[in-house]
Amino acid sequence: NAGVTQTPKFQVLKTGQSMTLQCAQDMNHNSMYWYRQDPGMGLRLIYYSASEGTTDKGEVPNGYNVSRLNKREFSLRLESAAPSQTSVYFCASSETGFGGYTFGSGTRLTVV
Amino acid sequence: EDQVTQSPEALRLQEGESSSLNCSYTVSGLRGLFWYRQDPGKGPEFLFTLYSAGEEKEKERLKATLTKKESFLHITAPKPEDSATYLCAVQEPSGGYQKVTFGTGTKLQVIP
């Protein structure tokens, strides 16, 4: 039982490059989320998908786009990476949007 | 502004020395309060959900309690394997979305 799988685990980008972070869950959850975690700050929501076919902005969406490819997969795209996007990114899922989330193991992204 | 404040930021305990972590919150309408454990380099792991004042949940050496303004995570006779960062989060309705706000965590170190 894998839970929430994120790829890649580590990535270094140059300023202006683009990349897509992948996330897949095998728990048949309806809701999926992308968070970033920075030192001294709580987890901050970038985008979420309450159900397949819907996506909405969270607290810090600027510079990011998302795609809910199907019920299992939710990807996060950085179109033109900036040093301010250096962070650890976590994908999470929940069955209904209420209650606790299941998190992936994270992607550590460095933009130079 | 909604806030979740955790204290202390860091706590160092001797093995067997019981203590409590605090999570105070100010939200307009609490739907749930969550505790997570996060190990270095890993994603947060869900521990408990508390829904109403007076509620308590237990798991091994951990016990979570909730009042109208704060929650405590009591750690009884901790062991070195309890060392981790403990995150608190609160959920409240926000439009059509169940908004979740995370605290910055308490880093617990248990020394043998």
JSON list of C-alpha atoms in Angstrom, two decimals:
[
{"chain": "A", "resi": 1, "resn": "ASN", "atom": "CA", "xyz": [0.00, 0.00, 0.00]},
{"chain": "A", "resi": 2, "resn": "ALA", "atom": "CA", "xyz": [1.98, 2.96, -1.36]},
{"chain": "A", "resi": 3, "resn": "GLY", "atom": "CA", "xyz": [-0.40, 5.76, -0.24]},
{"chain": "A", "resi": 4, "resn": "VAL", "atom": "CA", "xyz": [0.75, 9.01, -1.88]},
{"chain": "A", "resi": 5, "resn": "THR", "atom": "CA", "xyz": [3.73, 8.82, -4.23]},
{"chain": "A", "resi": 6, "resn": "GLN", "atom": "CA", "xyz": [5.66, 11.90, -5.33]},
{"chain": "A", "resi": 7, "resn": "THR", "atom": "CA", "xyz": [8.33, 12.19, -7.99]},
{"chain": "A", "resi": 8, "resn": "PRO", "atom": "CA", "xyz": [11.03, 13.33, -8.17]},
{"chain": "A", "resi": 9, "resn": "LYS", "atom": "CA", "xyz": [12.40, 13.39, -4.61]},
{"chain": "A", "resi": 10, "resn": "PHE", "atom": "CA", "xyz": [15.06, 16.01, -5.39]},
{"chain": "A", "resi": 11, "resn": "GLN", "atom": "CA", "xyz": [15.44, 18.53, -8.20]},
{"chain": "A", "resi": 12, "resn": "VAL", "atom": "CA", "xyz": [17.74, 21.44, -8.97]},
{"chain": "A", "resi": 13, "resn": "LEU", "atom": "CA", "xyz": [16.54, 23.97, -11.54]},
{"chain": "A", "resi": 14, "resn": "LYS", "atom": "CA", "xyz": [18.04, 27.07, -13.03]},
{"chain": "A", "resi": 15, "resn": "THR", "atom": "CA", "xyz": [16.04, 30.27, -12.89]},
{"chain": "A", "resi": 16, "resn": "GLY", "atom": "CA", "xyz": [13.56, 30.34, -15.76]},
{"chain": "A", "resi": 17, "resn": "GLN", "atom": "CA", "xyz": [13.43, 26.58, -16.29]},
{"chain": "A", "resi": 18, "resn": "SER", "atom": "CA", "xyz": [10.16, 24.69, -16.07]},
{"chain": "A", "resi": 19, "resn": "MET", "atom": "CA", "xyz": [9.26, 21.40, -14.50]},
{"chain": "A", "resi": 20, "resn": "THR", "atom": "CA", "xyz": [6.34, 19.29, -13.37]},
{"chain": "A", "resi": 21, "resn": "LEU", "atom": "CA", "xyz": [6.04, 17.58, -10.00]},
{"chain": "A", "resi": 22, "resn": "GLN", "atom": "CA", "xyz": [4.04, 14.38, -10.13]},
{"chain": "A", "resi": 23, "resn": "CYS", "atom": "CA", "xyz": [1.74, 12.99, -7.47]},
{"chain": "A", "resi": 24, "resn": "ALA", "atom": "CA", "xyz": [-0.34, 9.83, -7.43]},
{"chain": "A", "resi": 25, "resn": "GLN", "atom": "CA", "xyz": [-2.50, 8.25, -4.72]},
{"chain": "A", "resi": 26, "resn": "ASP", "atom": "CA", "xyz": [-3.87, 4.72, -4.58]},
{"chain": "A", "resi": 27, "resn": "MET", "atom": "CA", "xyz": [-6.47, 5.17, -1.82]},
{"chain": "A", "resi": 28, "resn": "ASN", "atom": "CA", "xyz": [-9.36, 6.23, -4.08]},
{"chain": "A", "resi": 29, "resn": "HIS", "atom": "CA", "xyz": [-9.43, 9.62, -2.37]},
{"chain": "A", "resi": 30, "resn": "ASN", "atom": "CA", "xyz": [-11.49, 12.40, -3.90]},
{"chain": "A", "resi": 31, "resn": "SER", "atom": "CA", "xyz": [-9.49, 15.43, -2.73]},
{"chain": "A", "resi": 32, "resn": "MET", "atom": "CA", "xyz": [-5.86, 16.21, -3.45]},
{"chain": "A", "resi": 33, "resn": "TYR", "atom": "CA", "xyz": [-3.60, 19.08, -2.41]},
{"chain": "A", "resi": 34, "resn": "TRP", "atom": "CA", "xyz": [-0.23, 20.67, -3.09]},
{"chain": "A", "resi": 35, "resn": "TYR", "atom": "CA", "xyz": [1.61, 22.35, -0.21]},
{"chain": "A", "resi": 36, "resn": "ARG", "atom": "CA", "xyz": [4.98, 23.98, 0.17]},
{"chain": "A", "resi": 37, "resn": "GLN", "atom": "CA", "xyz": [6.97, 23.94, 3.41]},
{"chain": "A", "resi": 38, "resn": "ASP", "atom": "CA", "xyz": [9.58, 26.58, 4.17]},
{"chain": "A", "resi": 39, "resn": "PRO", "atom": "CA", "xyz": [11.70, 26.98, 7.32]},
{"chain": "A", "resi": 40, "resn": "GLY", "atom": "CA", "xyz": [9.88, 28.91, 10.04]},
{"chain": "A", "resi": 41, "resn": "MET", "atom": "CA", "xyz": [6.58, 28.81, 8.19]},
{"chain": "A", "resi": 42, "resn": "GLY", "atom": "CA", "xyz": [3.71, 26.40, 8.39]},
{"chain": "A", "resi": 43, "resn": "LEU", "atom": "CA", "xyz": [2.69, 24.31, 5.42]},
{"chain": "A", "resi": 44, "resn": "ARG", "atom": "CA", "xyz": [1.05, 26.61, 2.89]},
{"chain": "A", "resi": 45, "resn": "LEU", "atom": "CA", "xyz": [-1.53, 25.48, 0.36]},
{"chain": "A", "resi": 46, "resn": "ILE", "atom": "CA", "xyz": [-0.68, 26.16, -3.28]},
{"chain": "A", "resi": 47, "resn": "TYR", "atom": "CA", "xyz": [-3.60, 24.50, -5.10]},
{"chain": "A", "resi": 48, "resn": "TYR", "atom": "CA", "xyz": [-6.18, 21.90, -4.33]},
{"chain": "A", "resi": 49, "resn": "SER", "atom": "CA", "xyz": [-8.60, 19.65, -6.17]},
{"chain": "A", "resi": 50, "resn": "ALA", "atom": "CA", "xyz": [-11.76, 18.88, -4.25]},
{"chain": "A", "resi": 51, "resn": "SER", "atom": "CA", "xyz": [-12.75, 16.20, -6.74]},
{"chain": "A", "resi": 52, "resn": "GLU", "atom": "CA", "xyz": [-11.78, 14.87, -10.14]},
{"chain": "A", "resi": 53, "resn": "GLY", "atom": "CA", "xyz": [-12.24, 17.58, -12.76]},
{"chain": "A", "resi": 54, "resn": "THR", "atom": "CA", "xyz": [-11.95, 20.56, -10.39]},
{"chain": "A", "resi": 55, "resn": "THR", "atom": "CA", "xyz": [-9.00, 22.63, -9.22]},
{"chain": "A", "resi": 56, "resn": "ASP", "atom": "CA", "xyz": [-8.83, 25.80, -7.12]},
{"chain": "A", "resi": 57, "resn": "LYS", "atom": "CA", "xyz": [-6.23, 28.23, -5.87]},
{"chain": "A", "resi": 58, "resn": "GLY", "atom": "CA", "xyz": [-4.96, 28.05, -2.35]},
{"chain": "A", "resi": 59, "resn": "GLU", "atom": "CA", "xyz": [-2.99, 30.54, -0.30]},
{"chain": "A", "resi": 60, "resn": "VAL", "atom": "CA", "xyz": [0.12, 30.88, -2.52]},
{"chain": "A", "resi": 61, "resn": "PRO", "atom": "CA", "xyz": [-0.77, 29.99, -6.15]},
{"chain": "A", "resi": 62, "resn": "ASN", "atom": "CA", "xyz": [1.33, 32.55, -8.04]},
{"chain": "A", "resi": 63, "resn": "GLY", "atom": "CA", "xyz": [3.90, 30.96, -10.33]},
{"chain": "A", "resi": 64, "resn": "TYR", "atom": "CA", "xyz": [2.24, 27.54, -10.32]},
{"chain": "A", "resi": 65, "resn": "ASN", "atom": "CA", "xyz": [-0.31, 25.61, -12.32]},
{"chain": "A", "resi": 66, "resn": "VAL", "atom": "CA", "xyz": [-1.94, 22.26, -11.63]},
{"chain": "A", "resi": 67, "resn": "SER", "atom": "CA", "xyz": [-3.67, 19.46, -13.50]},
{"chain": "A", "resi": 68, "resn": "ARG", "atom": "CA", "xyz": [-5.95, 16.83, -12.03]},
{"chain": "A", "resi": 69, "resn": "LEU", "atom": "CA", "xyz": [-5.24, 14.23, -14.65]},
{"chain": "A", "resi": 70, "resn": "ASN", "atom": "CA", "xyz": [-7.66, 11.65, -13.22]},
{"chain": "A", "resi": 71, "resn": "LYS", "atom": "CA", "xyz": [-8.83, 10.61, -9.77]},
{"chain": "A", "resi": 72, "resn": "ARG", "atom": "CA", "xyz": [-5.38, 9.23, -8.88]},
{"chain": "A", "resi": 73, "resn": "GLU", "atom": "CA", "xyz": [-3.03, 11.88, -10.24]},
{"chain": "A", "resi": 74, "resn": "PHE", "atom": "CA", "xyz": [-2.50, 15.57, -9.46]},
{"chain": "A", "resi": 75, "resn": "SER", "atom": "CA", "xyz": [0.50, 17.37, -10.95]},
{"chain": "A", "resi": 76, "resn": "LEU", "atom": "CA", "xyz": [2.08, 20.73, -10.12]},
{"chain": "A", "resi": 77, "resn": "ARG", "atom": "CA", "xyz": [3.86, 22.73, -12.80]},
{"chain": "A", "resi": 78, "resn": "LEU", "atom": "CA", "xyz": [6.36, 25.53, -12.44]},
{"chain": "A", "resi": 79, "resn": "GLU", "atom": "CA", "xyz": [6.41, 27.37, -15.78]},
{"chain": "A", "resi": 80, "resn": "SER", "atom": "CA", "xyz": [9.38, 29.66, -15.09]},
{"chain": "A", "resi": 81, "resn": "ALA", "atom": "CA", "xyz": [11.15, 28.76, -11.87]},
{"chain": "A", "resi": 82, "resn": "ALA", "atom": "CA", "xyz": [12.35, 31.51, -9.51]},
{"chain": "A", "resi": 83, "resn": "PRO", "atom": "CA", "xyz": [14.68, 31.28, -6.48]},
{"chain": "A", "resi": 84, "resn": "SER", "atom": "CA", "xyz": [11.67, 32.13, -4.26]},
{"chain": "A", "resi": 85, "resn": "GLN", "atom": "CA", "xyz": [10.20, 28.76, -5.26]},
{"chain": "A", "resi": 86, "resn": "THR", "atom": "CA", "xyz": [13.04, 26.91, -3.55]},
{"chain": "A", "resi": 87, "resn": "SER", "atom": "CA", "xyz": [11.13, 24.80, -1.04]},
{"chain": "A", "resi": 88, "resn": "VAL", "atom": "CA", "xyz": [9.95, 21.34, -0.09]},
{"chain": "A", "resi": 89, "resn": "TYR", "atom": "CA", "xyz": [6.74, 20.45, -1.88]},
{"chain": "A", "resi": 90, "resn": "PHE", "atom": "CA", "xyz": [4.23, 17.99, -0.48]},
{"chain": "A", "resi": 91, "resn": "CYS", "atom": "CA", "xyz": [1.27, 16.40, -2.14]},
{"chain": "A", "resi": 92, "resn": "ALA", "atom": "CA", "xyz": [-1.57, 15.18, 0.07]},
{"chain": "A", "resi": 93, "resn": "SER", "atom": "CA", "xyz": [-4.93, 13.51, -0.33]},
{"chain": "A", "resi": 94, "resn": "SER", "atom": "CA", "xyz": [-8.09, 12.98, 1.68]},
{"chain": "A", "resi": 95, "resn": "GLU", "atom": "CA", "xyz": [-11.22, 10.97, 1.12]},
{"chain": "A", "resi": 96, "resn": "THR", "atom": "CA", "xyz": [-13.73, 13.80, 1.42]},
{"chain": "A", "resi": 97, "resn": "GLY", "atom": "CA", "xyz": [-11.88, 17.03, 2.22]},
{"chain": "A", "resi": 98, "resn": "PHE", "atom": "CA", "xyz": [-12.71, 16.66, 5.90]},
{"chain": "A", "resi": 99, "resn": "GLY", "atom": "CA", "xyz": [-10.42, 15.07, 8.41]},
{"chain": "A", "resi": 100, "resn": "GLY", "atom": "CA", "xyz": [-6.73, 14.29, 8.31]},
{"chain": "A", "resi": 101, "resn": "TYR", "atom": "CA", "xyz": [-4.68, 14.15, 5.14]},
{"chain": "A", "resi": 102, "resn": "THR", "atom": "CA", "xyz": [-2.28, 11.52, 3.86]},
{"chain": "A", "resi": 103, "resn": "PHE", "atom": "CA", "xyz": [0.95, 13.15, 2.72]},
{"chain": "A", "resi": 104, "resn": "GLY", "atom": "CA", "xyz": [3.60, 12.05, 0.29]},
{"chain": "A", "resi": 105, "resn": "SER", "atom": "CA", "xyz": [7.28, 12.06, 1.19]},
{"chain": "A", "resi": 106, "resn": "GLY", "atom": "CA", "xyz": [7.96, 15.37, -0.58]},
{"chain": "A", "resi": 107, "resn": "THR", "atom": "CA", "xyz": [10.05, 16.88, -3.36]},
{"chain": "A", "resi": 108, "resn": "ARG", "atom": "CA", "xyz": [12.99, 19.04, -2.34]},
{"chain": "A", "resi": 109, "resn": "LEU", "atom": "CA", "xyz": [13.36, 21.70, -5.04]},
{"chain": "A", "resi": 110, "resn": "THR", "atom": "CA", "xyz": [16.25, 24.13, -5.34]},
{"chain": "A", "resi": 111, "resn": "VAL", "atom": "CA", "xyz": [16.16, 26.96, -7.87]},
{"chain": "A", "resi": 112, "resn": "VAL", "atom": "CA", "xyz": [19.54, 28.59, -8.54]},
{"chain": "B", "resi": 1, "resn": "GLU", "atom": "CA", "xyz": [-6.63, 36.76, 10.68]},
{"chain": "B", "resi": 2, "resn": "ASP", "atom": "CA", "xyz": [-6.76, 33.05, 11.38]},
{"chain": "B", "resi": 3, "resn": "GLN", "atom": "CA", "xyz": [-3.79, 31.88, 13.38]},
{"chain": "B", "resi": 4, "resn": "VAL", "atom": "CA", "xyz": [-2.33, 28.66, 14.69]},
{"chain": "B", "resi": 5, "resn": "THR", "atom": "CA", "xyz": [0.51, 29.06, 17.18]},
{"chain": "B", "resi": 6, "resn": "GLN", "atom": "CA", "xyz": [2.52, 26.18, 18.56]},
{"chain": "B", "resi": 7, "resn": "SER", "atom": "CA", "xyz": [4.75, 26.28, 21.62]},
{"chain": "B", "resi": 8, "resn": "PRO", "atom": "CA", "xyz": [7.45, 25.68, 22.47]},
{"chain": "B", "resi": 9, "resn": "GLU", "atom": "CA", "xyz": [9.31, 25.80, 19.17]},
{"chain": "B", "resi": 10, "resn": "ALA", "atom": "CA", "xyz": [11.69, 23.13, 20.43]},
{"chain": "B", "resi": 11, "resn": "LEU", "atom": "CA", "xyz": [11.65, 20.81, 23.41]},
{"chain": "B", "resi": 12, "resn": "ARG", "atom": "CA", "xyz": [14.36, 18.55, 24.73]},
{"chain": "B", "resi": 13, "resn": "LEU", "atom": "CA", "xyz": [13.34, 15.80, 27.13]},
{"chain": "B", "resi": 14, "resn": "GLN", "atom": "CA", "xyz": [15.09, 12.98, 28.90]},
{"chain": "B", "resi": 15, "resn": "GLU", "atom": "CA", "xyz": [13.69, 9.56, 28.16]},
{"chain": "B", "resi": 16, "resn": "GLY", "atom": "CA", "xyz": [10.76, 9.00, 30.52]},
{"chain": "B", "resi": 17, "resn": "GLU", "atom": "CA", "xyz": [10.26, 12.71, 31.24]},
{"chain": "B", "resi": 18, "resn": "SER", "atom": "CA", "xyz": [6.61, 13.53, 30.45]},
{"chain": "B", "resi": 19, "resn": "SER", "atom": "CA", "xyz": [5.60, 16.89, 29.01]},
{"chain": "B", "resi": 20, "resn": "SER", "atom": "CA", "xyz": [3.02, 18.68, 26.87]},
{"chain": "B", "resi": 21, "resn": "LEU", "atom": "CA", "xyz": [3.03, 20.56, 23.59]},
{"chain": "B", "resi": 22, "resn": "ASN", "atom": "CA", "xyz": [0.61, 23.43, 23.03]},
{"chain": "B", "resi": 23, "resn": "CYS", "atom": "CA", "xyz": [-1.38, 24.54, 20.01]},
{"chain": "B", "resi": 24, "resn": "SER", "atom": "CA", "xyz": [-3.45, 27.71, 20.35]},
{"chain": "B", "resi": 25, "resn": "TYR", "atom": "CA", "xyz": [-5.76, 28.81, 17.57]},
{"chain": "B", "resi": 26, "resn": "THR", "atom": "CA", "xyz": [-8.04, 31.63, 16.51]},
{"chain": "B", "resi": 27, "resn": "VAL", "atom": "CA", "xyz": [-10.46, 30.67, 13.75]},
{"chain": "B", "resi": 28, "resn": "SER", "atom": "CA", "xyz": [-14.01, 31.71, 13.07]},
{"chain": "B", "resi": 29, "resn": "GLY", "atom": "CA", "xyz": [-15.55, 28.26, 13.14]},
{"chain": "B", "resi": 30, "resn": "LEU", "atom": "CA", "xyz": [-13.56, 25.17, 14.04]},
{"chain": "B", "resi": 31, "resn": "ARG", "atom": "CA", "xyz": [-14.46, 22.04, 12.06]},
{"chain": "B", "resi": 32, "resn": "GLY", "atom": "CA", "xyz": [-11.56, 19.99, 13.31]},
{"chain": "B", "resi": 33, "resn": "LEU", "atom": "CA", "xyz": [-8.10, 20.14, 14.85]},
{"chain": "B", "resi": 34, "resn": "PHE", "atom": "CA", "xyz": [-5.41, 17.77, 13.68]},
{"chain": "B", "resi": 35, "resn": "TRP", "atom": "CA", "xyz": [-2.08, 16.59, 15.03]},
{"chain": "B", "resi": 36, "resn": "TYR", "atom": "CA", "xyz": [0.64, 15.27, 12.75]},
{"chain": "B", "resi": 37, "resn": "ARG", "atom": "CA", "xyz": [4.09, 13.88, 13.32]},
{"chain": "B", "resi": 38, "resn": "GLN", "atom": "CA", "xyz": [6.86, 14.74, 10.86]},
{"chain": "B", "resi": 39, "resn": "ASP", "atom": "CA", "xyz": [10.22, 12.98, 10.77]},
{"chain": "B", "resi": 40, "resn": "PRO", "atom": "CA", "xyz": [13.21, 14.63, 9.05]},
{"chain": "B", "resi": 41, "resn": "GLY", "atom": "CA", "xyz": [13.00, 14.31, 5.27]},
{"chain": "B", "resi": 42, "resn": "LYS", "atom": "CA", "xyz": [9.51, 12.83, 5.41]},
{"chain": "B", "resi": 43, "resn": "GLY", "atom": "CA", "xyz": [5.97, 14.04, 4.93]},
{"chain": "B", "resi": 44, "resn": "PRO", "atom": "CA", "xyz": [3.66, 14.68, 7.89]},
{"chain": "B", "resi": 45, "resn": "GLU", "atom": "CA", "xyz": [1.99, 11.57, 9.31]},
{"chain": "B", "resi": 46, "resn": "PHE", "atom": "CA", "xyz": [-1.56, 11.97, 10.59]},
{"chain": "B", "resi": 47, "resn": "LEU", "atom": "CA", "xyz": [-2.03, 11.22, 14.30]},
{"chain": "B", "resi": 48, "resn": "PHE", "atom": "CA", "xyz": [-5.38, 12.55, 15.61]},
{"chain": "B", "resi": 49, "resn": "THR", "atom": "CA", "xyz": [-8.48, 14.54, 14.78]},
{"chain": "B", "resi": 50, "resn": "LEU", "atom": "CA", "xyz": [-10.37, 16.40, 17.52]},
{"chain": "B", "resi": 51, "resn": "TYR", "atom": "CA", "xyz": [-13.75, 17.95, 16.74]},
{"chain": "B", "resi": 52, "resn": "SER", "atom": "CA", "xyz": [-15.12, 19.55, 19.89]},
{"chain": "B", "resi": 53, "resn": "ALA", "atom": "CA", "xyz": [-14.01, 20.99, 23.22]},
{"chain": "B", "resi": 54, "resn": "GLY", "atom": "CA", "xyz": [-13.53, 18.30, 25.85]},
{"chain": "B", "resi": 55, "resn": "GLU", "atom": "CA", "xyz": [-12.65, 15.61, 23.34]},
{"chain": "B", "resi": 56, "resn": "GLU", "atom": "CA", "xyz": [-9.57, 13.46, 23.95]},
{"chain": "B", "resi": 57, "resn": "LYS", "atom": "CA", "xyz": [-7.73, 10.94, 21.76]},
{"chain": "B", "resi": 58, "resn": "GLU", "atom": "CA", "xyz": [-4.92, 8.58, 22.71]},
{"chain": "B", "resi": 59, "resn": "LYS", "atom": "CA", "xyz": [-2.32, 6.56, 20.85]},
{"chain": "B", "resi": 60, "resn": "GLU", "atom": "CA", "xyz": [0.44, 4.76, 22.72]},
{"chain": "B", "resi": 61, "resn": "ARG", "atom": "CA", "xyz": [2.31, 7.45, 24.70]},
{"chain": "B", "resi": 62, "resn": "LEU", "atom": "CA", "xyz": [0.45, 10.35, 23.08]},
{"chain": "B", "resi": 63, "resn": "LYS", "atom": "CA", "xyz": [-2.77, 11.94, 24.26]},
{"chain": "B", "resi": 64, "resn": "ALA", "atom": "CA", "xyz": [-4.41, 14.91, 22.54]},
{"chain": "B", "resi": 65, "resn": "THR", "atom": "CA", "xyz": [-6.94, 17.18, 24.23]},
{"chain": "B", "resi": 66, "resn": "LEU", "atom": "CA", "xyz": [-9.00, 20.12, 22.98]},
{"chain": "B", "resi": 67, "resn": "THR", "atom": "CA", "xyz": [-10.49, 23.26, 24.53]},
{"chain": "B", "resi": 68, "resn": "LYS", "atom": "CA", "xyz": [-12.23, 26.16, 22.80]},
{"chain": "B", "resi": 69, "resn": "LYS", "atom": "CA", "xyz": [-8.95, 28.00, 22.31]},
{"chain": "B", "resi": 70, "resn": "GLU", "atom": "CA", "xyz": [-6.15, 25.44, 22.38]},
{"chain": "B", "resi": 71, "resn": "SER", "atom": "CA", "xyz": [-5.08, 21.85, 22.15]},
{"chain": "B", "resi": 72, "resn": "PHE", "atom": "CA", "xyz": [-2.44, 19.95, 24.05]},
{"chain": "B", "resi": 73, "resn": "LEU", "atom": "CA", "xyz": [-0.43, 16.95, 22.97]},
{"chain": "B", "resi": 74, "resn": "HIS", "atom": "CA", "xyz": [0.65, 15.17, 26.13]},
{"chain": "B", "resi": 75, "resn": "ILE", "atom": "CA", "xyz": [3.62, 12.82, 25.86]},
{"chain": "B", "resi": 76, "resn": "THR", "atom": "CA", "xyz": [3.89, 10.32, 28.69]},
{"chain": "B", "resi": 77, "resn": "ALA", "atom": "CA", "xyz": [7.23, 8.64, 29.41]},
{"chain": "B", "resi": 78, "resn": "PRO", "atom": "CA", "xyz": [8.64, 9.46, 25.97]},
{"chain": "B", "resi": 79, "resn": "LYS", "atom": "CA", "xyz": [11.17, 7.28, 24.21]},
{"chain": "B", "resi": 80, "resn": "PRO", "atom": "CA", "xyz": [13.90, 8.35, 21.75]},
{"chain": "B", "resi": 81, "resn": "GLU", "atom": "CA", "xyz": [11.74, 7.14, 18.85]},
{"chain": "B", "resi": 82, "resn": "ASP", "atom": "CA", "xyz": [9.20, 9.83, 19.74]},
{"chain": "B", "resi": 83, "resn": "SER", "atom": "CA", "xyz": [11.71, 12.44, 18.55]},
{"chain": "B", "resi": 84, "resn": "ALA", "atom": "CA", "xyz": [10.11, 14.32, 15.64]},
{"chain": "B", "resi": 85, "resn": "THR", "atom": "CA", "xyz": [8.42, 17.59, 14.78]},
{"chain": "B", "resi": 86, "resn": "TYR", "atom": "CA", "xyz": [4.77, 17.67, 15.82]},
{"chain": "B", "resi": 87, "resn": "LEU", "atom": "CA", "xyz": [2.44, 19.80, 13.72]},
{"chain": "B", "resi": 88, "resn": "CYS", "atom": "CA", "xyz": [-0.97, 21.11, 14.62]},
{"chain": "B", "resi": 89, "resn": "ALA", "atom": "CA", "xyz": [-3.56, 22.16, 12.03]},
{"chain": "B", "resi": 90, "resn": "VAL", "atom": "CA", "xyz": [-7.09, 23.56, 12.22]},
{"chain": "B", "resi": 91, "resn": "GLN", "atom": "CA", "xyz": [-9.88, 23.21, 9.70]},
{"chain": "B", "resi": 92, "resn": "GLU", "atom": "CA", "xyz": [-12.65, 25.72, 9.14]},
{"chain": "B", "resi": 93, "resn": "PRO", "atom": "CA", "xyz": [-15.19, 26.33, 6.40]},
{"chain": "B", "resi": 94, "resn": "SER", "atom": "CA", "xyz": [-14.16, 28.99, 3.88]},
{"chain": "B", "resi": 95, "resn": "GLY", "atom": "CA", "xyz": [-16.59, 29.42, 1.01]},
{"chain": "B", "resi": 96, "resn": "GLY", "atom": "CA", "xyz": [-16.92, 26.04, -0.64]},
{"chain": "B", "resi": 97, "resn": "TYR", "atom": "CA", "xyz": [-13.64, 24.82, 0.79]},
{"chain": "B", "resi": 98, "resn": "GLN", "atom": "CA", "xyz": [-12.59, 23.37, 4.13]},
{"chain": "B", "resi": 99, "resn": "LYS", "atom": "CA", "xyz": [-9.59, 25.59, 4.83]},
{"chain": "B", "resi": 100, "resn": "VAL", "atom": "CA", "xyz": [-6.73, 24.03, 6.78]},
{"chain": "B", "resi": 101, "resn": "THR", "atom": "CA", "xyz": [-4.14, 26.21, 8.54]},
{"chain": "B", "resi": 102, "resn": "PHE", "atom": "CA", "xyz": [-0.96, 24.61, 9.85]},
{"chain": "B", "resi": 103, "resn": "GLY", "atom": "CA", "xyz": [1.22, 25.74, 12.73]},
{"chain": "B", "resi": 104, "resn": "THR", "atom": "CA", "xyz": [5.00, 25.83, 12.43]},
{"chain": "B", "resi": 105, "resn": "GLY", "atom": "CA", "xyz": [5.49, 22.85, 14.71]},
{"chain": "B", "resi": 106, "resn": "THR", "atom": "CA", "xyz": [7.29, 21.83, 17.87]},
{"chain": "B", "resi": 107, "resn": "LYS", "atom": "CA", "xyz": [10.55, 19.98, 17.38]},
{"chain": "B", "resi": 108, "resn": "LEU", "atom": "CA", "xyz": [10.82, 17.32, 20.08]},
{"chain": "B", "resi": 109, "resn": "GLN", "atom": "CA", "xyz": [14.09, 15.63, 20.98]},
{"chain": "B", "resi": 110, "resn": "VAL", "atom": "CA", "xyz": [14.06, 12.75, 23.46]},
{"chain": "B", "resi": 111, "resn": "ILE", "atom": "CA", "xyz": [17.48, 11.89, 24.85]},
{"chain": "B", "resi": 112, "resn": "PRO", "atom": "CA", "xyz": [18.26, 8.34, 26.06]}
]
